[in-house]
mmCIF file of C-alpha atoms in Angstrom:
data_model
loop_
_atom_site.group_PDB
_atom_site.id
_atom_site.type_symbol
_atom_site.label_atom_id
_atom_site.label_comp_id
_atom_site.label_asym_id
_atom_site.label_seq_id
_atom_site.Cartn_x
_atom_site.Cartn_y
_atom_site.Cartn_z
ATOM 1 C CA MET F 215 23.866 2.242 12.225
ATOM 2 C CA SER F 216 22.061 2.506 15.595
ATOM 3 C CA SER F 217 22.016 6.319 15.507
ATOM 4 C CA PHE F 218 20.817 6.167 11.900
ATOM 5 C CA LEU F 219 17.871 3.932 12.834
ATOM 6 C CA LEU F 220 17.105 5.969 15.967
ATOM 7 C CA GLN F 221 16.907 9.140 13.897
ATOM 8 C CA ARG F 222 14.551 7.472 11.421
ATOM 9 C CA LEU F 223 12.414 6.105 14.260
ATOM 10 C CA MET F 224 12.028 9.507 15.888
ATOM 11 C CA GLN F 225 10.996 11.015 12.567
ATOM 12 C CA ALA F 226 8.449 8.228 12.077
ATOM 13 C CA LEU F 227 6.916 8.780 15.524
ATOM 14 C CA LEU F 228 6.609 12.511 14.876
ATOM 15 C CA LEU F 229 4.917 11.840 11.537
ATOM 16 C CA LEU F 230 2.478 9.427 13.192
ATOM 17 C CA LEU F 231 1.550 12.090 15.738
ATOM 18 C CA ILE F 232 0.953 14.672 12.993
ATOM 19 C CA VAL F 233 -1.109 12.203 10.932
ATOM 20 C CA SER F 234 -3.250 11.317 13.941
ATOM 21 C CA MET F 235 -3.916 14.980 14.775
ATOM 22 C CA ILE F 236 -4.874 15.913 11.218
ATOM 23 C CA GLY F 237 -7.014 12.807 10.698
ATOM 24 C CA PHE F 238 -8.825 13.198 14.013
ATOM 25 C CA ALA F 239 -9.552 16.873 13.376
ATOM 26 C CA ILE F 240 -10.834 16.320 9.823
ATOM 27 C CA LEU F 241 -13.148 13.486 10.829
ATOM 28 C CA HIS F 242 -14.653 15.236 13.826
ATOM 29 C CA LEU F 243 -15.014 18.620 12.142
ATOM 30 C CA ALA F 244 -16.548 17.239 8.947
ATOM 31 C CA PRO F 245 -20.262 17.927 8.304
ATOM 32 C CA GLY F 246 -22.503 15.480 10.146
ATOM 33 C CA GLY F 247 -19.995 14.371 12.742
ATOM 34 C CA PRO F 248 -19.911 11.041 14.582
ATOM 35 C CA MET F 249 -23.325 11.597 16.194
ATOM 36 C CA SER F 250 -25.050 11.509 12.807
ATOM 37 C CA GLN F 251 -24.763 7.699 12.814
ATOM 38 C CA PHE F 252 -26.962 7.503 15.916
ATOM 39 C CA ALA F 253 -29.411 10.135 14.706
ATOM 40 C CA ALA F 254 -29.871 8.458 11.310
ATOM 41 C CA GLY F 255 -32.585 6.096 12.557
ATOM 42 C CA GLY F 256 -35.009 8.913 13.367
ATOM 43 C CA ASP F 257 -36.273 7.299 16.596
ATOM 44 C CA MET F 258 -33.682 8.985 18.817
ATOM 45 C CA THR F 259 -34.729 11.904 20.985
ATOM 46 C CA GLN F 260 -32.397 14.746 21.791
ATOM 47 C CA ALA F 261 -32.086 13.415 25.330
ATOM 48 C CA ASP F 262 -30.969 10.036 23.961
ATOM 49 C CA LEU F 263 -28.416 11.698 21.728
ATOM 50 C CA ASP F 264 -27.080 13.792 24.610
ATOM 51 C CA ARG F 265 -26.737 10.681 26.758
ATOM 52 C CA ILE F 266 -24.820 8.814 24.016
ATOM 53 C CA ALA F 267 -22.565 11.833 23.459
ATOM 54 C CA GLU F 268 -21.832 11.889 27.195
ATOM 55 C CA GLN F 269 -21.034 8.161 27.274
ATOM 56 C CA LEU F 270 -18.711 8.407 24.282
ATOM 57 C CA GLY F 271 -17.133 11.671 25.384
ATOM 58 C CA LEU F 272 -18.249 13.445 22.212
ATOM 59 C CA ASN F 273 -19.587 16.475 24.101
ATOM 60 C CA ARG F 274 -16.134 17.445 25.317
ATOM 61 C CA PRO F 275 -13.754 19.906 23.605
ATOM 62 C CA LEU F 276 -11.984 18.444 20.592
ATOM 63 C CA PRO F 277 -8.463 18.669 22.104
ATOM 64 C CA VAL F 278 -9.687 16.737 25.152
ATOM 65 C CA GLN F 279 -11.288 14.083 22.926
ATOM 66 C CA TYR F 280 -8.050 13.736 20.970
ATOM 67 C CA ALA F 281 -5.920 13.448 24.112
ATOM 68 C CA GLU F 282 -8.196 10.738 25.524
ATOM 69 C CA TRP F 283 -8.276 8.854 22.208
ATOM 70 C CA LEU F 284 -4.494 9.037 21.862
ATOM 71 C CA TRP F 285 -3.945 7.758 25.398
ATOM 72 C CA ARG F 286 -6.316 4.830 24.860
ATOM 73 C CA MET F 287 -4.692 3.985 21.535
ATOM 74 C CA LEU F 288 -1.201 3.993 23.055
ATOM 75 C CA SER F 289 -2.457 1.673 25.787
ATOM 76 C CA GLY F 290 -3.803 -0.783 23.208
ATOM 77 C CA ASP F 291 -7.470 0.257 23.230
ATOM 78 C CA TRP F 292 -8.304 1.519 19.733
ATOM 79 C CA GLY F 293 -11.970 1.968 20.526
ATOM 80 C CA VAL F 294 -15.207 0.163 19.693
ATOM 81 C CA SER F 295 -17.076 0.291 16.391
ATOM 82 C CA TYR F 296 -20.264 2.366 16.438
ATOM 83 C CA ARG F 297 -21.897 -0.013 13.976
ATOM 84 C CA ASP F 298 -20.812 -3.499 15.097
ATOM 85 C CA GLN F 299 -19.973 -2.829 18.753
ATOM 86 C CA GLN F 300 -16.756 -4.791 18.223
ATOM 87 C CA PRO F 301 -13.197 -3.731 19.134
ATOM 88 C CA VAL F 302 -11.561 -1.840 16.293
ATOM 89 C CA LEU F 303 -8.425 -3.978 16.377
ATOM 90 C CA HIS F 304 -10.562 -7.127 16.093
ATOM 91 C CA ILE F 305 -12.368 -5.722 13.042
ATOM 92 C CA ILE F 306 -9.127 -4.653 11.361
ATOM 93 C CA ALA F 307 -7.546 -8.047 12.003
ATOM 94 C CA GLY F 308 -10.533 -9.750 10.404
ATOM 95 C CA HIS F 309 -10.100 -7.743 7.177
ATOM 96 C CA LEU F 310 -6.302 -7.672 7.044
ATOM 97 C CA GLY F 311 -5.786 -11.083 5.420
ATOM 98 C CA PRO F 312 -7.408 -10.343 2.022
ATOM 99 C CA THR F 313 -5.536 -7.052 1.714
ATOM 100 C CA LEU F 314 -2.159 -8.602 2.526
ATOM 101 C CA GLU F 315 -2.832 -11.396 0.028
ATOM 102 C CA LEU F 316 -3.589 -8.870 -2.686
ATOM 103 C CA MET F 317 -0.665 -6.559 -1.881
ATOM 104 C CA LEU F 318 1.966 -9.290 -1.616
ATOM 105 C CA THR F 319 0.952 -11.177 -4.753
ATOM 106 C CA SER F 320 0.563 -8.038 -6.864
ATOM 107 C CA THR F 321 3.902 -6.690 -5.606
ATOM 108 C CA LEU F 322 5.691 -9.939 -6.410
ATOM 109 C CA LEU F 323 4.120 -10.060 -9.870
ATOM 110 C CA ALA F 324 4.927 -6.403 -10.565
ATOM 111 C CA MET F 325 8.533 -6.764 -9.368
ATOM 112 C CA LEU F 326 9.229 -9.842 -11.513
ATOM 113 C CA ILE F 327 7.627 -8.530 -14.703
ATOM 114 C CA GLY F 328 8.712 -4.918 -14.200
ATOM 115 C CA ALA F 329 12.327 -5.841 -13.444
ATOM 116 C CA TRP F 330 12.468 -8.104 -16.503
ATOM 117 C CA ILE F 331 11.061 -5.375 -18.764
ATOM 118 C CA GLY F 332 13.436 -2.796 -17.289
ATOM 119 C CA ILE F 333 16.508 -5.003 -17.693
ATOM 120 C CA ILE F 334 15.707 -5.913 -21.312
ATOM 121 C CA GLY F 335 14.868 -2.280 -22.087
ATOM 122 C CA ALA F 336 18.213 -1.107 -20.682
ATOM 123 C CA VAL F 337 20.250 -3.794 -22.443
ATOM 124 C CA LYS F 338 18.445 -3.204 -25.755
ATOM 125 C CA ARG F 339 18.099 0.540 -25.419
ATOM 126 C CA TYR F 340 16.153 2.333 -28.178
ATOM 127 C CA SER F 341 15.145 -1.005 -29.697
ATOM 128 C CA ILE F 342 11.599 -1.882 -30.749
ATOM 129 C CA PHE F 343 11.118 -3.684 -27.425
ATOM 130 C CA ASP F 344 12.273 -0.624 -25.481
ATOM 131 C CA SER F 345 9.991 1.673 -27.461
ATOM 132 C CA MET F 346 6.996 -0.624 -26.998
ATOM 133 C CA ALA F 347 7.755 -0.937 -23.272
ATOM 134 C CA THR F 348 7.874 2.858 -22.957
ATOM 135 C CA ILE F 349 4.535 3.248 -24.755
ATOM 136 C CA GLY F 350 2.997 0.477 -22.644
ATOM 137 C CA THR F 351 4.259 2.139 -19.463
ATOM 138 C CA MET F 352 2.662 5.460 -20.368
ATOM 139 C CA ILE F 353 -0.625 3.724 -21.140
ATOM 140 C CA ALA F 354 -0.544 1.733 -17.886
ATOM 141 C CA LEU F 355 0.132 4.866 -15.843
ATOM 142 C CA SER F 356 -2.766 6.663 -17.553
ATOM 143 C CA ILE F 357 -5.416 3.984 -17.036
ATOM 144 C CA PRO F 358 -7.624 4.538 -13.938
ATOM 145 C CA THR F 359 -7.551 1.517 -11.647
ATOM 146 C CA PHE F 360 -11.324 1.318 -11.223
ATOM 147 C CA TRP F 361 -11.873 1.466 -15.004
ATOM 148 C CA PHE F 362 -9.352 -1.280 -15.685
ATOM 149 C CA GLY F 363 -10.952 -3.393 -12.963
ATOM 150 C CA LEU F 364 -14.366 -3.039 -14.590
ATOM 151 C CA VAL F 365 -12.873 -3.960 -17.965
ATOM 152 C CA VAL F 366 -11.295 -7.095 -16.480
ATOM 153 C CA ILE F 367 -14.626 -8.092 -14.925
ATOM 154 C CA TYR F 368 -16.541 -7.433 -18.149
ATOM 155 C CA VAL F 369 -14.107 -9.293 -20.418
ATOM 156 C CA PHE F 370 -12.834 -12.184 -18.296
ATOM 157 C CA SER F 371 -15.797 -12.690 -15.952
ATOM 158 C CA VAL F 372 -18.936 -11.690 -17.848
ATOM 159 C CA GLY F 373 -17.706 -12.283 -21.403
ATOM 160 C CA LEU F 374 -15.361 -15.269 -21.217
ATOM 161 C CA GLY F 375 -16.295 -16.647 -17.804
ATOM 162 C CA TRP F 376 -12.660 -17.384 -16.957
ATOM 163 C CA LEU F 377 -12.442 -15.443 -13.689
ATOM 164 C CA PRO F 378 -14.831 -14.765 -10.792
ATOM 165 C CA SER F 379 -16.305 -11.281 -10.716
ATOM 166 C CA GLY F 380 -15.694 -10.713 -7.022
ATOM 167 C CA ASN F 381 -15.373 -11.910 -3.426
ATOM 168 C CA ARG F 382 -12.442 -13.719 -1.853
ATOM 169 C CA PHE F 383 -13.665 -17.274 -2.431
ATOM 170 C CA THR F 384 -16.754 -19.201 -3.469
ATOM 171 C CA ILE F 385 -19.181 -19.835 -0.616
ATOM 172 C CA GLY F 386 -18.751 -23.422 0.486
ATOM 173 C CA ASP F 387 -15.332 -23.763 -1.151
ATOM 174 C CA GLY F 388 -12.494 -22.013 0.651
ATOM 175 C CA SER F 389 -9.693 -24.133 -0.809
ATOM 176 C CA PHE F 390 -6.328 -22.668 -1.803
ATOM 177 C CA LEU F 391 -7.004 -23.059 -5.526
ATOM 178 C CA ASN F 392 -10.386 -21.388 -5.200
ATOM 179 C CA ARG F 393 -8.889 -18.431 -3.320
ATOM 180 C CA LEU F 394 -6.114 -18.212 -5.902
ATOM 181 C CA HIS F 395 -8.685 -18.206 -8.705
ATOM 182 C CA HIS F 396 -10.488 -15.267 -7.102
ATOM 183 C CA LEU F 397 -7.175 -13.470 -6.587
ATOM 184 C CA VAL F 398 -6.075 -13.461 -10.235
ATOM 185 C CA GLY F 399 -8.283 -10.579 -11.406
ATOM 186 C CA PRO F 400 -7.587 -8.135 -8.561
ATOM 187 C CA CYS F 401 -3.899 -9.036 -8.629
ATOM 188 C CA ILE F 402 -3.587 -8.193 -12.331
ATOM 189 C CA VAL F 403 -5.425 -4.889 -11.856
ATOM 190 C CA LEU F 404 -3.340 -3.782 -8.872
ATOM 191 C CA ALA F 405 -0.064 -4.934 -10.437
ATOM 192 C CA LEU F 406 -0.602 -2.969 -13.662
ATOM 193 C CA VAL F 407 0.600 0.431 -12.441
ATOM 194 C CA SER F 408 3.241 -1.114 -10.185
ATOM 195 C CA THR F 409 4.713 -3.010 -13.125
ATOM 196 C CA ALA F 410 4.981 0.206 -15.116
ATOM 197 C CA VAL F 411 6.696 2.006 -12.238
ATOM 198 C CA TRP F 412 9.112 -0.841 -11.553
ATOM 199 C CA SER F 413 10.082 -1.210 -15.212
ATOM 200 C CA ARG F 414 10.964 2.475 -15.613
ATOM 201 C CA TYR F 415 12.944 2.667 -12.388
ATOM 202 C CA MET F 416 14.770 -0.562 -13.217
ATOM 203 C CA ARG F 417 15.628 0.654 -16.696
ATOM 204 C CA SER F 418 16.956 3.982 -15.398
ATOM 205 C CA SER F 419 18.965 2.297 -12.656
ATOM 206 C CA MET F 420 20.454 -0.230 -15.087
ATOM 207 C CA LEU F 421 21.436 2.500 -17.558
ATOM 208 C CA ASP F 422 23.067 4.507 -14.788
ATOM 209 C CA VAL F 423 25.219 1.541 -13.725
ATOM 210 C CA ILE F 424 26.042 0.430 -17.276
ATOM 211 C CA ASN F 425 27.703 3.797 -17.923
ATOM 212 C CA GLN F 426 29.961 3.555 -14.865
ATOM 213 C CA ASP F 427 33.730 3.261 -15.219
ATOM 214 C CA PHE F 428 34.000 -0.130 -13.521
ATOM 215 C CA VAL F 429 31.666 -1.658 -16.129
ATOM 216 C CA ARG F 430 33.810 -0.308 -18.969
ATOM 217 C CA THR F 431 36.888 -1.627 -17.178
ATOM 218 C CA ALA F 432 35.342 -5.090 -16.898
ATOM 219 C CA ARG F 433 34.564 -5.070 -20.613
ATOM 220 C CA ALA F 434 38.127 -3.979 -21.393
ATOM 221 C CA LYS F 435 39.445 -6.943 -19.388
ATOM 222 C CA GLY F 436 37.428 -9.306 -21.547
ATOM 223 C CA VAL F 437 34.813 -10.296 -18.953
ATOM 224 C CA PRO F 438 31.819 -11.956 -20.695
ATOM 225 C CA GLU F 439 28.868 -9.592 -21.179
ATOM 226 C CA ARG F 440 26.451 -11.928 -19.370
ATOM 227 C CA ARG F 441 28.701 -12.027 -16.328
ATOM 228 C CA ILE F 442 29.049 -8.242 -16.373
ATOM 229 C CA LEU F 443 25.277 -7.794 -16.410
ATOM 230 C CA MET F 444 24.504 -10.360 -13.700
ATOM 231 C CA THR F 445 27.460 -9.779 -11.367
ATOM 232 C CA HIS F 446 28.330 -6.112 -11.716
ATOM 233 C CA VAL F 447 25.415 -4.231 -13.256
ATOM 234 C CA LEU F 448 22.340 -5.954 -11.850
ATOM 235 C CA ARG F 449 23.662 -6.169 -8.286
ATOM 236 C CA ASN F 450 24.373 -2.440 -8.144
ATOM 237 C CA ALA F 451 21.216 -1.498 -10.026
ATOM 238 C CA LEU F 452 19.063 -3.257 -7.428
ATOM 239 C CA LEU F 453 20.238 -0.960 -4.610
ATOM 240 C CA PRO F 454 17.964 1.996 -5.528
ATOM 241 C CA MET F 455 15.065 -0.426 -5.963
ATOM 242 C CA ILE F 456 15.172 -1.137 -2.212
ATOM 243 C CA THR F 457 14.040 2.411 -1.534
ATOM 244 C CA ILE F 458 11.343 2.179 -4.200
ATOM 245 C CA THR F 459 9.933 -0.911 -2.480
ATOM 246 C CA GLY F 460 9.406 0.933 0.792
ATOM 247 C CA LEU F 461 8.041 4.090 -0.791
ATOM 248 C CA HIS F 462 5.656 2.059 -2.954
ATOM 249 C CA VAL F 463 3.521 0.993 0.037
ATOM 250 C CA PRO F 464 1.189 4.069 -0.042
ATOM 251 C CA SER F 465 0.290 3.545 -3.705
ATOM 252 C CA LEU F 466 -0.319 -0.149 -3.033
ATOM 253 C CA LEU F 467 -2.693 0.686 -0.183
ATOM 254 C CA SER F 468 -4.607 3.258 -2.219
ATOM 255 C CA GLY F 469 -4.744 0.889 -5.173
ATOM 256 C CA ALA F 470 -5.949 -1.923 -2.939
ATOM 257 C CA LEU F 471 -8.767 0.306 -1.687
ATOM 258 C CA VAL F 472 -10.085 0.837 -5.216
ATOM 259 C CA THR F 473 -9.435 -2.718 -6.368
ATOM 260 C CA GLU F 474 -11.150 -4.310 -3.378
ATOM 261 C CA THR F 475 -14.159 -2.085 -3.911
ATOM 262 C CA VAL F 476 -14.462 -3.030 -7.585
ATOM 263 C CA PHE F 477 -14.032 -6.757 -6.903
ATOM 264 C CA THR F 478 -15.994 -6.688 -3.594
ATOM 265 C CA ARG F 479 -13.132 -8.270 -1.650
ATOM 266 C CA PRO F 480 -13.637 -8.089 2.130
ATOM 267 C CA GLY F 481 -10.353 -6.312 2.800
ATOM 268 C CA MET F 482 -9.148 -3.126 4.430
ATOM 269 C CA GLY F 483 -10.093 -0.941 1.476
ATOM 270 C CA ARG F 484 -13.688 -2.140 1.441
ATOM 271 C CA LEU F 485 -13.864 -1.780 5.226
ATOM 272 C CA PHE F 486 -12.550 1.776 5.004
ATOM 273 C CA LEU F 487 -15.193 2.879 2.488
ATOM 274 C CA ASP F 488 -17.996 1.142 4.394
ATOM 275 C CA SER F 489 -16.865 2.751 7.653
ATOM 276 C CA ILE F 490 -16.854 6.204 6.062
ATOM 277 C CA SER F 491 -20.344 5.621 4.660
ATOM 278 C CA TYR F 492 -21.642 4.615 8.101
ATOM 279 C CA ARG F 493 -19.566 7.347 9.801
ATOM 280 C CA ASP F 494 -17.967 4.684 11.970
ATOM 281 C CA TYR F 495 -15.192 7.027 13.058
ATOM 282 C CA PRO F 496 -13.358 4.721 15.495
ATOM 283 C CA VAL F 497 -12.843 2.207 12.687
ATOM 284 C CA VAL F 498 -11.859 4.950 10.220
ATOM 285 C CA MET F 499 -9.251 6.314 12.639
ATOM 286 C CA GLY F 500 -8.022 2.805 13.368
ATOM 287 C CA ILE F 501 -7.536 2.061 9.670
ATOM 288 C CA LEU F 502 -5.896 5.454 9.146
ATOM 289 C CA MET F 503 -3.361 4.843 11.917
ATOM 290 C CA PHE F 504 -2.780 1.228 10.903
ATOM 291 C CA THR F 505 -2.031 2.184 7.300
ATOM 292 C CA ALA F 506 0.198 5.046 8.458
ATOM 293 C CA VAL F 507 2.167 2.585 10.588
ATOM 294 C CA MET F 508 2.472 0.209 7.620
ATOM 295 C CA VAL F 509 3.724 2.997 5.362
ATOM 296 C CA LEU F 510 6.296 4.178 7.898
ATOM 297 C CA LEU F 511 7.418 0.616 8.630
ATOM 298 C CA GLY F 512 7.923 0.104 4.910
ATOM 299 C CA SER F 513 10.018 3.253 4.754
ATOM 300 C CA LEU F 514 12.026 2.233 7.839
ATOM 301 C CA LEU F 515 12.607 -1.234 6.410
ATOM 302 C CA ALA F 516 13.805 0.296 3.152
ATOM 303 C CA ASP F 517 16.195 2.573 5.069
ATOM 304 C CA LEU F 518 17.485 -0.393 7.081
ATOM 305 C CA LEU F 519 18.045 -2.577 4.026
ATOM 306 C CA TYR F 520 19.688 0.271 2.143
ATOM 307 C CA GLY F 521 21.904 0.994 5.123
ATOM 308 C CA VAL F 522 22.967 -2.658 5.245
ATOM 309 C CA ALA F 523 23.530 -2.811 1.487
ATOM 310 C CA ASP F 524 25.410 0.501 1.410
ATOM 311 C CA PRO F 525 26.990 1.338 4.808
ATOM 312 C CA ARG F 526 27.945 4.806 3.544
ATOM 313 C CA ILE F 527 24.280 5.855 3.866
ATOM 314 C CA ALA F 528 24.140 4.809 7.526
ATOM 315 C CA ARG F 529 27.468 6.496 8.332
ATOM 316 C CA SER F 530 26.385 9.737 6.694
ATOM 317 C CA GLY F 531 23.223 9.810 8.877
ATOM 318 C CA ARG F 532 21.075 11.100 6.048
#
């Protein structure tokens, strides 16, 4: 198991290095560049811009800038925001809470509903419920997240007045119930696609296990069908879902970016778009690396859990 985890860790570190190189190069070679934020005011002379570039090290060759940035990041200094003059880690930490709230609640909702739909669809294969679930899944996967978010706001906020149209909580009321009320709309929007994905994977996994020989043997021995489903089928069908959980982190992050923008939640997604608009490159690179670490940690956790659940994977070293 230790060699299995070490191999995965080395692969993750190599991927982080590649992501950082590509992200740094794209940002600094894009039209405008980081100096455009300082020149936007119009009251900066060329001498002022040259002095700022010298202070920030932006007048040095790009490989040198990357090496210096990488060394500072590894030492715990992720830079300072061009816009707010605050440490990047401090800014990210201040926006992390709303995003984690949205991701965790939407994931839990999608897992519960999606697993239930997948299990019923597998048990009652080709039934009306299964056909309707398949049609609903295709529709959910085809609906753009931003469009569905606008529909939710128009119907449930503007039309019916049941849900808030945005923000994390009402100003002056930061209670748990108020935060939960503001979380309902974004959670439903972000969980829509995840529910569709979970239901299809769960159905396929259940059908694969149901057709195994040990299930037919249990039925031949007279084991009750409910016990077969809960003890034999469901337990084995959940193993592939561990991997899906880890690999689902990137889509959750991208979905959270769109959802937070539509509902004006002060999370990582909204911060990322605002930082790109202001060309606040230290914050953009910080968010890029932070999300890459989260994605790789999710994948590593999935590998670890799968290795514990099925030791053959760890022994094979795949």
